[in-house]
Amino acid sequence: INPTRLIYASMTPAVSRLVILYGMGGLSDVGRHAVRVACEKKVKGEIEGITVLTPHPELLDELNWNSGGPEPHSITDEERKMFNLVGVTDW
């Protein structure tokens, strides 16, 4: 398998659904940022569907994540409408 082909295939317009998986700690922060970027891409029409898998869906409710960024941020109500949240109990 040619890795270059895999990267190209994952960037073509035919690939239009994104699944984001996150857990606790640093992974939850990275996951939340991935959800926000995915929502931005959905607004731009770059992807069609977003599914978020996590055993900790409550972490999306946290306000103003402390991620070291210059401004506070969190998932908005409009962004929540853009993805399917699936709670999982086991990886």
PDB file as gemmi writes it, atoms N, CA and C in Angstrom:
CRYST1    1.000    1.000    1.000  90.00  90.00  90.00 P 1                      
ATOM      1  N   ILE A   1       0.853  -1.182   0.000  1.00  0.00           N  
ATOM      2  CA  ILE A   1       0.000   0.000   0.000  1.00  0.00           C  
ATOM      3  C   ILE A   1       0.892   1.236   0.000  1.00  0.00           C  
ATOM      4  N   ASN A   2       0.597   2.142  -0.885  1.00  0.00           N  
ATOM      5  CA  ASN A   2       1.351   3.379  -0.991  1.00  0.00           C  
ATOM      6  C   ASN A   2       0.744   4.422  -0.039  1.00  0.00           C  
ATOM      7  N   PRO A   3       1.482   4.863   1.009  1.00  0.00           N  
ATOM      8  CA  PRO A   3       0.938   5.852   1.946  1.00  0.00           C  
ATOM      9  C   PRO A   3       0.512   7.148   1.280  1.00  0.00           C  
ATOM     10  N   THR A   4       1.196   7.545   0.233  1.00  0.00           N  
ATOM     11  CA  THR A   4       0.830   8.774  -0.471  1.00  0.00           C  
ATOM     12  C   THR A   4      -0.571   8.648  -1.059  1.00  0.00           C  
ATOM     13  N   ARG A   5      -0.883   7.497  -1.610  1.00  0.00           N  
ATOM     14  CA  ARG A   5      -2.231   7.283  -2.152  1.00  0.00           C  
ATOM     15  C   ARG A   5      -3.282   7.345  -1.055  1.00  0.00           C  
ATOM     16  N   LEU A   6      -2.971   6.790   0.123  1.00  0.00           N  
ATOM     17  CA  LEU A   6      -3.927   6.820   1.227  1.00  0.00           C  
ATOM     18  C   LEU A   6      -4.216   8.250   1.665  1.00  0.00           C  
ATOM     19  N   ILE A   7      -3.162   9.064   1.752  1.00  0.00           N  
ATOM     20  CA  ILE A   7      -3.366  10.464   2.145  1.00  0.00           C  
ATOM     21  C   ILE A   7      -4.201  11.184   1.094  1.00  0.00           C  
ATOM     22  N   TYR A   8      -3.884  10.987  -0.175  1.00  0.00           N  
ATOM     23  CA  TYR A   8      -4.657  11.629  -1.234  1.00  0.00           C  
ATOM     24  C   TYR A   8      -6.108  11.164  -1.199  1.00  0.00           C  
ATOM     25  N   ALA A   9      -6.323   9.884  -1.028  1.00  0.00           N  
ATOM     26  CA  ALA A   9      -7.687   9.341  -1.021  1.00  0.00           C  
ATOM     27  C   ALA A   9      -8.497   9.930   0.120  1.00  0.00           C  
ATOM     28  N   SER A  10      -7.852  10.185   1.255  1.00  0.00           N  
ATOM     29  CA  SER A  10      -8.593  10.721   2.394  1.00  0.00           C  
ATOM     30  C   SER A  10      -8.938  12.198   2.211  1.00  0.00           C  
ATOM     31  N   MET A  11      -8.350  12.858   1.219  1.00  0.00           N  
ATOM     32  CA  MET A  11      -8.596  14.278   1.009  1.00  0.00           C  
ATOM     33  C   MET A  11      -9.504  14.556  -0.194  1.00  0.00           C  
ATOM     34  N   THR A  12      -9.927  13.535  -0.894  1.00  0.00           N  
ATOM     35  CA  THR A  12     -10.764  13.753  -2.066  1.00  0.00           C  
ATOM     36  C   THR A  12     -12.188  14.097  -1.648  1.00  0.00           C  
ATOM     37  N   PRO A  13     -12.949  14.773  -2.490  1.00  0.00           N  
ATOM     38  CA  PRO A  13     -14.316  15.145  -2.153  1.00  0.00           C  
ATOM     39  C   PRO A  13     -15.219  13.956  -1.848  1.00  0.00           C  
ATOM     40  N   ALA A  14     -14.891  12.778  -2.351  1.00  0.00           N  
ATOM     41  CA  ALA A  14     -15.726  11.605  -2.098  1.00  0.00           C  
ATOM     42  C   ALA A  14     -15.725  11.222  -0.623  1.00  0.00           C  
ATOM     43  N   VAL A  15     -14.681  11.596   0.107  1.00  0.00           N  
ATOM     44  CA  VAL A  15     -14.598  11.317   1.539  1.00  0.00           C  
ATOM     45  C   VAL A  15     -15.210  12.507   2.259  1.00  0.00           C  
ATOM     46  N   SER A  16     -16.445  12.352   2.725  1.00  0.00           N  
ATOM     47  CA  SER A  16     -17.140  13.519   3.247  1.00  0.00           C  
ATOM     48  C   SER A  16     -17.710  13.331   4.647  1.00  0.00           C  
ATOM     49  N   ARG A  17     -17.345  12.251   5.302  1.00  0.00           N  
ATOM     50  CA  ARG A  17     -17.817  12.024   6.662  1.00  0.00           C  
ATOM     51  C   ARG A  17     -16.623  11.908   7.588  1.00  0.00           C  
ATOM     52  N   LEU A  18     -16.762  12.473   8.768  1.00  0.00           N  
ATOM     53  CA  LEU A  18     -15.663  12.498   9.719  1.00  0.00           C  
ATOM     54  C   LEU A  18     -16.142  11.905  11.038  1.00  0.00           C  
ATOM     55  N   VAL A  19     -15.328  11.027  11.621  1.00  0.00           N  
ATOM     56  CA  VAL A  19     -15.598  10.467  12.944  1.00  0.00           C  
ATOM     57  C   VAL A  19     -14.486  10.929  13.868  1.00  0.00           C  
ATOM     58  N   ILE A  20     -14.876  11.502  15.005  1.00  0.00           N  
ATOM     59  CA  ILE A  20     -13.923  12.006  15.984  1.00  0.00           C  
ATOM     60  C   ILE A  20     -14.095  11.192  17.260  1.00  0.00           C  
ATOM     61  N   LEU A  21     -12.987  10.707  17.788  1.00  0.00           N  
ATOM     62  CA  LEU A  21     -12.976   9.884  18.990  1.00  0.00           C  
ATOM     63  C   LEU A  21     -12.139  10.599  20.039  1.00  0.00           C  
ATOM     64  N   TYR A  22     -12.693  10.777  21.253  1.00  0.00           N  
ATOM     65  CA  TYR A  22     -11.878  11.381  22.306  1.00  0.00           C  
ATOM     66  C   TYR A  22     -12.209  10.793  23.662  1.00  0.00           C  
ATOM     67  N   GLY A  23     -11.238  10.915  24.578  1.00  0.00           N  
ATOM     68  CA  GLY A  23     -11.383  10.382  25.935  1.00  0.00           C  
ATOM     69  C   GLY A  23     -11.215  11.476  26.972  1.00  0.00           C  
ATOM     70  N   MET A  24     -10.309  11.251  27.928  1.00  0.00           N  
ATOM     71  CA  MET A  24     -10.098  12.183  29.043  1.00  0.00           C  
ATOM     72  C   MET A  24      -8.761  12.910  28.893  1.00  0.00           C  
ATOM     73  N   GLY A  25      -8.574  13.913  29.725  1.00  0.00           N  
ATOM     74  CA  GLY A  25      -7.304  14.633  29.784  1.00  0.00           C  
ATOM     75  C   GLY A  25      -7.013  15.390  28.501  1.00  0.00           C  
ATOM     76  N   GLY A  26      -5.770  15.302  28.051  1.00  0.00           N  
ATOM     77  CA  GLY A  26      -5.369  15.995  26.834  1.00  0.00           C  
ATOM     78  C   GLY A  26      -6.151  15.537  25.624  1.00  0.00           C  
ATOM     79  N   LEU A  27      -6.551  14.263  25.616  1.00  0.00           N  
ATOM     80  CA  LEU A  27      -7.337  13.764  24.481  1.00  0.00           C  
ATOM     81  C   LEU A  27      -8.687  14.454  24.380  1.00  0.00           C  
ATOM     82  N   SER A  28      -9.275  14.806  25.521  1.00  0.00           N  
ATOM     83  CA  SER A  28     -10.568  15.495  25.443  1.00  0.00           C  
ATOM     84  C   SER A  28     -10.400  16.889  24.858  1.00  0.00           C  
ATOM     85  N   ASP A  29      -9.315  17.559  25.212  1.00  0.00           N  
ATOM     86  CA  ASP A  29      -9.080  18.894  24.667  1.00  0.00           C  
ATOM     87  C   ASP A  29      -8.839  18.830  23.165  1.00  0.00           C  
ATOM     88  N   VAL A  30      -8.015  17.891  22.737  1.00  0.00           N  
ATOM     89  CA  VAL A  30      -7.757  17.716  21.304  1.00  0.00           C  
ATOM     90  C   VAL A  30      -9.059  17.345  20.595  1.00  0.00           C  
ATOM     91  N   GLY A  31      -9.855  16.468  21.199  1.00  0.00           N  
ATOM     92  CA  GLY A  31     -11.133  16.068  20.604  1.00  0.00           C  
ATOM     93  C   GLY A  31     -12.092  17.228  20.439  1.00  0.00           C  
ATOM     94  N   ARG A  32     -12.184  18.064  21.455  1.00  0.00           N  
ATOM     95  CA  ARG A  32     -13.085  19.221  21.361  1.00  0.00           C  
ATOM     96  C   ARG A  32     -12.641  20.172  20.262  1.00  0.00           C  
ATOM     97  N   HIS A  33     -11.342  20.384  20.153  1.00  0.00           N  
ATOM     98  CA  HIS A  33     -10.834  21.242  19.074  1.00  0.00           C  
ATOM     99  C   HIS A  33     -11.134  20.610  17.711  1.00  0.00           C  
ATOM    100  N   ALA A  34     -11.005  19.296  17.620  1.00  0.00           N  
ATOM    101  CA  ALA A  34     -11.313  18.607  16.360  1.00  0.00           C  
ATOM    102  C   ALA A  34     -12.783  18.782  16.001  1.00  0.00           C  
ATOM    103  N   VAL A  35     -13.663  18.737  16.996  1.00  0.00           N  
ATOM    104  CA  VAL A  35     -15.094  18.946  16.749  1.00  0.00           C  
ATOM    105  C   VAL A  35     -15.325  20.352  16.207  1.00  0.00           C  
ATOM    106  N   ARG A  36     -14.701  21.336  16.803  1.00  0.00           N  
ATOM    107  CA  ARG A  36     -14.879  22.720  16.339  1.00  0.00           C  
ATOM    108  C   ARG A  36     -14.388  22.898  14.915  1.00  0.00           C  
ATOM    109  N   VAL A  37     -13.228  22.333  14.576  1.00  0.00           N  
ATOM    110  CA  VAL A  37     -12.697  22.442  13.216  1.00  0.00           C  
ATOM    111  C   VAL A  37     -13.615  21.716  12.241  1.00  0.00           C  
ATOM    112  N   ALA A  38     -14.122  20.553  12.642  1.00  0.00           N  
ATOM    113  CA  ALA A  38     -15.037  19.808  11.777  1.00  0.00           C  
ATOM    114  C   ALA A  38     -16.300  20.629  11.506  1.00  0.00           C  
ATOM    115  N   CYS A  39     -16.804  21.306  12.517  1.00  0.00           N  
ATOM    116  CA  CYS A  39     -17.993  22.147  12.327  1.00  0.00           C  
ATOM    117  C   CYS A  39     -17.689  23.286  11.355  1.00  0.00           C  
ATOM    118  N   GLU A  40     -16.513  23.870  11.456  1.00  0.00           N  
ATOM    119  CA  GLU A  40     -16.127  24.928  10.515  1.00  0.00           C  
ATOM    120  C   GLU A  40     -16.086  24.381   9.093  1.00  0.00           C  
ATOM    121  N   LYS A  41     -15.557  23.166   8.931  1.00  0.00           N  
ATOM    122  CA  LYS A  41     -15.481  22.554   7.606  1.00  0.00           C  
ATOM    123  C   LYS A  41     -16.869  22.194   7.077  1.00  0.00           C  
ATOM    124  N   LYS A  42     -17.775  21.830   7.970  1.00  0.00           N  
ATOM    125  CA  LYS A  42     -19.140  21.522   7.540  1.00  0.00           C  
ATOM    126  C   LYS A  42     -19.843  22.787   7.048  1.00  0.00           C  
ATOM    127  N   VAL A  43     -19.635  23.886   7.739  1.00  0.00           N  
ATOM    128  CA  VAL A  43     -20.219  25.168   7.320  1.00  0.00           C  
ATOM    129  C   VAL A  43     -19.713  25.556   5.933  1.00  0.00           C  
ATOM    130  N   LYS A  44     -18.438  25.275   5.661  1.00  0.00           N  
ATOM    131  CA  LYS A  44     -17.841  25.592   4.360  1.00  0.00           C  
ATOM    132  C   LYS A  44     -18.223  24.586   3.278  1.00  0.00           C  
ATOM    133  N   GLY A  45     -18.923  23.523   3.654  1.00  0.00           N  
ATOM    134  CA  GLY A  45     -19.326  22.512   2.691  1.00  0.00           C  
ATOM    135  C   GLY A  45     -18.229  21.515   2.351  1.00  0.00           C  
ATOM    136  N   GLU A  46     -17.187  21.477   3.154  1.00  0.00           N  
ATOM    137  CA  GLU A  46     -16.069  20.573   2.884  1.00  0.00           C  
ATOM    138  C   GLU A  46     -16.331  19.149   3.360  1.00  0.00           C  
ATOM    139  N   ILE A  47     -17.209  18.984   4.335  1.00  0.00           N  
ATOM    140  CA  ILE A  47     -17.624  17.657   4.790  1.00  0.00           C  
ATOM    141  C   ILE A  47     -19.127  17.657   4.987  1.00  0.00           C  
ATOM    142  N   GLU A  48     -19.729  16.468   4.900  1.00  0.00           N  
ATOM    143  CA  GLU A  48     -21.182  16.361   5.030  1.00  0.00           C  
ATOM    144  C   GLU A  48     -21.621  15.952   6.424  1.00  0.00           C  
ATOM    145  N   GLY A  49     -20.905  15.027   7.031  1.00  0.00           N  
ATOM    146  CA  GLY A  49     -21.356  14.496   8.309  1.00  0.00           C  
ATOM    147  C   GLY A  49     -20.241  14.397   9.326  1.00  0.00           C  
ATOM    148  N   ILE A  50     -20.628  14.574  10.601  1.00  0.00           N  
ATOM    149  CA  ILE A  50     -19.681  14.482  11.710  1.00  0.00           C  
ATOM    150  C   ILE A  50     -20.300  13.582  12.776  1.00  0.00           C  
ATOM    151  N   THR A  51     -19.536  12.609  13.220  1.00  0.00           N  
ATOM    152  CA  THR A  51     -19.946  11.768  14.344  1.00  0.00           C  
ATOM    153  C   THR A  51     -18.853  11.863  15.402  1.00  0.00           C  
ATOM    154  N   VAL A  52     -19.267  12.084  16.639  1.00  0.00           N  
ATOM    155  CA  VAL A  52     -18.330  12.183  17.750  1.00  0.00           C  
ATOM    156  C   VAL A  52     -18.573  10.997  18.678  1.00  0.00           C  
ATOM    157  N   LEU A  53     -17.539  10.195  18.905  1.00  0.00           N  
ATOM    158  CA  LEU A  53     -17.602   9.039  19.793  1.00  0.00           C  
ATOM    159  C   LEU A  53     -16.806   9.335  21.056  1.00  0.00           C  
ATOM    160  N   THR A  54     -17.418   9.152  22.222  1.00  0.00           N  
ATOM    161  CA  THR A  54     -16.706   9.419  23.470  1.00  0.00           C  
ATOM    162  C   THR A  54     -17.416   8.765  24.659  1.00  0.00           C  
ATOM    163  N   PRO A  55     -16.646   8.321  25.642  1.00  0.00           N  
ATOM    164  CA  PRO A  55     -17.264   7.866  26.880  1.00  0.00           C  
ATOM    165  C   PRO A  55     -17.558   9.046  27.820  1.00  0.00           C  
ATOM    166  N   HIS A  56     -17.162  10.251  27.428  1.00  0.00           N  
ATOM    167  CA  HIS A  56     -17.325  11.440  28.278  1.00  0.00           C  
ATOM    168  C   HIS A  56     -17.993  12.588  27.506  1.00  0.00           C  
ATOM    169  N   PRO A  57     -19.244  12.417  27.090  1.00  0.00           N  
ATOM    170  CA  PRO A  57     -19.903  13.489  26.341  1.00  0.00           C  
ATOM    171  C   PRO A  57     -20.061  14.770  27.146  1.00  0.00           C  
ATOM    172  N   GLU A  58     -20.043  14.659  28.475  1.00  0.00           N  
ATOM    173  CA  GLU A  58     -20.203  15.845  29.322  1.00  0.00           C  
ATOM    174  C   GLU A  58     -19.056  16.830  29.145  1.00  0.00           C  
ATOM    175  N   LEU A  59     -17.912  16.362  28.647  1.00  0.00           N  
ATOM    176  CA  LEU A  59     -16.773  17.266  28.464  1.00  0.00           C  
ATOM    177  C   LEU A  59     -17.025  18.298  27.362  1.00  0.00           C  
ATOM    178  N   LEU A  60     -17.993  18.018  26.490  1.00  0.00           N  
ATOM    179  CA  LEU A  60     -18.347  19.024  25.480  1.00  0.00           C  
ATOM    180  C   LEU A  60     -19.135  20.175  26.102  1.00  0.00           C  
ATOM    181  N   ASP A  61     -19.658  19.972  27.317  1.00  0.00           N  
ATOM    182  CA  ASP A  61     -20.435  21.018  27.994  1.00  0.00           C  
ATOM    183  C   ASP A  61     -19.568  22.024  28.733  1.00  0.00           C  
ATOM    184  N   GLU A  62     -18.294  21.687  28.923  1.00  0.00           N  
ATOM    185  CA  GLU A  62     -17.418  22.606  29.649  1.00  0.00           C  
ATOM    186  C   GLU A  62     -17.296  23.924  28.889  1.00  0.00           C  
ATOM    187  N   LEU A  63     -17.331  25.011  29.641  1.00  0.00           N  
ATOM    188  CA  LEU A  63     -17.189  26.335  29.041  1.00  0.00           C  
ATOM    189  C   LEU A  63     -15.745  26.799  29.152  1.00  0.00           C  
ATOM    190  N   ASN A  64     -15.326  27.558  28.173  1.00  0.00           N  
ATOM    191  CA  ASN A  64     -14.016  28.223  28.207  1.00  0.00           C  
ATOM    192  C   ASN A  64     -12.882  27.272  28.570  1.00  0.00           C  
ATOM    193  N   TRP A  65     -12.633  26.290  27.696  1.00  0.00           N  
ATOM    194  CA  TRP A  65     -11.579  25.314  27.944  1.00  0.00           C  
ATOM    195  C   TRP A  65     -10.265  26.016  28.217  1.00  0.00           C  
ATOM    196  N   ASN A  66      -9.519  25.495  29.140  1.00  0.00           N  
ATOM    197  CA  ASN A  66      -8.220  26.050  29.482  1.00  0.00           C  
ATOM    198  C   ASN A  66      -7.170  25.356  28.624  1.00  0.00           C  
ATOM    199  N   SER A  67      -7.020  25.792  27.394  1.00  0.00           N  
ATOM    200  CA  SER A  67      -6.095  25.123  26.483  1.00  0.00           C  
ATOM    201  C   SER A  67      -4.876  25.973  26.153  1.00  0.00           C  
ATOM    202  N   GLY A  68      -4.732  27.097  26.814  1.00  0.00           N  
ATOM    203  CA  GLY A  68      -3.570  27.940  26.565  1.00  0.00           C  
ATOM    204  C   GLY A  68      -3.745  28.879  25.387  1.00  0.00           C  
ATOM    205  N   GLY A  69      -4.902  28.881  24.777  1.00  0.00           N  
ATOM    206  CA  GLY A  69      -5.160  29.770  23.652  1.00  0.00           C  
ATOM    207  C   GLY A  69      -5.404  31.192  24.117  1.00  0.00           C  
ATOM    208  N   PRO A  70      -5.365  32.153  23.203  1.00  0.00           N  
ATOM    209  CA  PRO A  70      -5.505  33.559  23.575  1.00  0.00           C  
ATOM    210  C   PRO A  70      -6.924  33.968  23.977  1.00  0.00           C  
ATOM    211  N   GLU A  71      -7.922  33.202  23.581  1.00  0.00           N  
ATOM    212  CA  GLU A  71      -9.291  33.579  23.917  1.00  0.00           C  
ATOM    213  C   GLU A  71     -10.090  32.360  24.368  1.00  0.00           C  
ATOM    214  N   PRO A  72     -11.089  32.562  25.229  1.00  0.00           N  
ATOM    215  CA  PRO A  72     -11.908  31.446  25.697  1.00  0.00           C  
ATOM    216  C   PRO A  72     -12.776  30.893  24.562  1.00  0.00           C  
ATOM    217  N   HIS A  73     -13.087  29.608  24.644  1.00  0.00           N  
ATOM    218  CA  HIS A  73     -13.917  28.995  23.618  1.00  0.00           C  
ATOM    219  C   HIS A  73     -14.613  27.751  24.162  1.00  0.00           C  
ATOM    220  N   SER A  74     -15.692  27.389  23.507  1.00  0.00           N  
ATOM    221  CA  SER A  74     -16.463  26.191  23.853  1.00  0.00           C  
ATOM    222  C   SER A  74     -17.341  25.844  22.656  1.00  0.00           C  
ATOM    223  N   ILE A  75     -18.016  24.697  22.737  1.00  0.00           N  
ATOM    224  CA  ILE A  75     -18.921  24.270  21.670  1.00  0.00           C  
ATOM    225  C   ILE A  75     -20.213  25.077  21.782  1.00  0.00           C  
ATOM    226  N   THR A  76     -20.644  25.682  20.699  1.00  0.00           N  
ATOM    227  CA  THR A  76     -21.860  26.490  20.711  1.00  0.00           C  
ATOM    228  C   THR A  76     -23.084  25.621  20.431  1.00  0.00           C  
ATOM    229  N   ASP A  77     -24.250  26.158  20.711  1.00  0.00           N  
ATOM    230  CA  ASP A  77     -25.495  25.439  20.423  1.00  0.00           C  
ATOM    231  C   ASP A  77     -25.635  25.162  18.926  1.00  0.00           C  
ATOM    232  N   GLU A  78     -25.220  26.110  18.093  1.00  0.00           N  
ATOM    233  CA  GLU A  78     -25.295  25.905  16.638  1.00  0.00           C  
ATOM    234  C   GLU A  78     -24.359  24.781  16.199  1.00  0.00           C  
ATOM    235  N   GLU A  79     -23.162  24.731  16.781  1.00  0.00           N  
ATOM    236  CA  GLU A  79     -22.226  23.661  16.444  1.00  0.00           C  
ATOM    237  C   GLU A  79     -22.771  22.297  16.875  1.00  0.00           C  
ATOM    238  N   ARG A  80     -23.437  22.245  18.015  1.00  0.00           N  
ATOM    239  CA  ARG A  80     -24.006  20.976  18.507  1.00  0.00           C  
ATOM    240  C   ARG A  80     -25.003  20.378  17.517  1.00  0.00           C  
ATOM    241  N   LYS A  81     -25.667  21.208  16.769  1.00  0.00           N  
ATOM    242  CA  LYS A  81     -26.641  20.732  15.781  1.00  0.00           C  
ATOM    243  C   LYS A  81     -25.966  20.104  14.561  1.00  0.00           C  
ATOM    244  N   MET A  82     -24.650  20.297  14.423  1.00  0.00           N  
ATOM    245  CA  MET A  82     -23.939  19.852  13.226  1.00  0.00           C  
ATOM    246  C   MET A  82     -23.363  18.444  13.335  1.00  0.00           C  
ATOM    247  N   PHE A  83     -23.391  17.831  14.519  1.00  0.00           N  
ATOM    248  CA  PHE A  83     -22.786  16.512  14.661  1.00  0.00           C  
ATOM    249  C   PHE A  83     -23.662  15.569  15.480  1.00  0.00           C  
ATOM    250  N   ASN A  84     -23.437  14.285  15.264  1.00  0.00           N  
ATOM    251  CA  ASN A  84     -24.095  13.248  16.062  1.00  0.00           C  
ATOM    252  C   ASN A  84     -23.147  12.844  17.171  1.00  0.00           C  
ATOM    253  N   LEU A  85     -23.628  12.908  18.401  1.00  0.00           N  
ATOM    254  CA  LEU A  85     -22.826  12.531  19.547  1.00  0.00           C  
ATOM    255  C   LEU A  85     -23.235  11.134  19.991  1.00  0.00           C  
ATOM    256  N   VAL A  86     -22.246  10.229  20.048  1.00  0.00           N  
ATOM    257  CA  VAL A  86     -22.503   8.844  20.425  1.00  0.00           C  
ATOM    258  C   VAL A  86     -21.684   8.542  21.685  1.00  0.00           C  
ATOM    259  N   GLY A  87     -22.379   8.282  22.773  1.00  0.00           N  
ATOM    260  CA  GLY A  87     -21.689   7.892  23.998  1.00  0.00           C  
ATOM    261  C   GLY A  87     -21.303   6.428  23.918  1.00  0.00           C  
ATOM    262  N   VAL A  88     -20.056   6.126  24.232  1.00  0.00           N  
ATOM    263  CA  VAL A  88     -19.587   4.738  24.234  1.00  0.00           C  
ATOM    264  C   VAL A  88     -19.183   4.352  25.653  1.00  0.00           C  
ATOM    265  N   THR A  89     -19.301   3.073  25.967  1.00  0.00           N  
ATOM    266  CA  THR A  89     -18.952   2.626  27.305  1.00  0.00           C  
ATOM    267  C   THR A  89     -17.666   1.805  27.337  1.00  0.00           C  
ATOM    268  N   ASP A  90     -17.185   1.419  26.159  1.00  0.00           N  
ATOM    269  CA  ASP A  90     -15.980   0.593  26.089  1.00  0.00           C  
ATOM    270  C   ASP A  90     -15.265   0.870  24.787  1.00  0.00           C  
ATOM    271  N   TRP A  91     -13.950   1.007  24.829  1.00  0.00           N  
ATOM    272  CA  TRP A  91     -13.172   1.214  23.617  1.00  0.00           C  
ATOM    273  C   TRP A  91     -13.002  -0.119  22.972  1.00  0.00           C  
TER     274      TRP A  91                                                      
END                                                                             
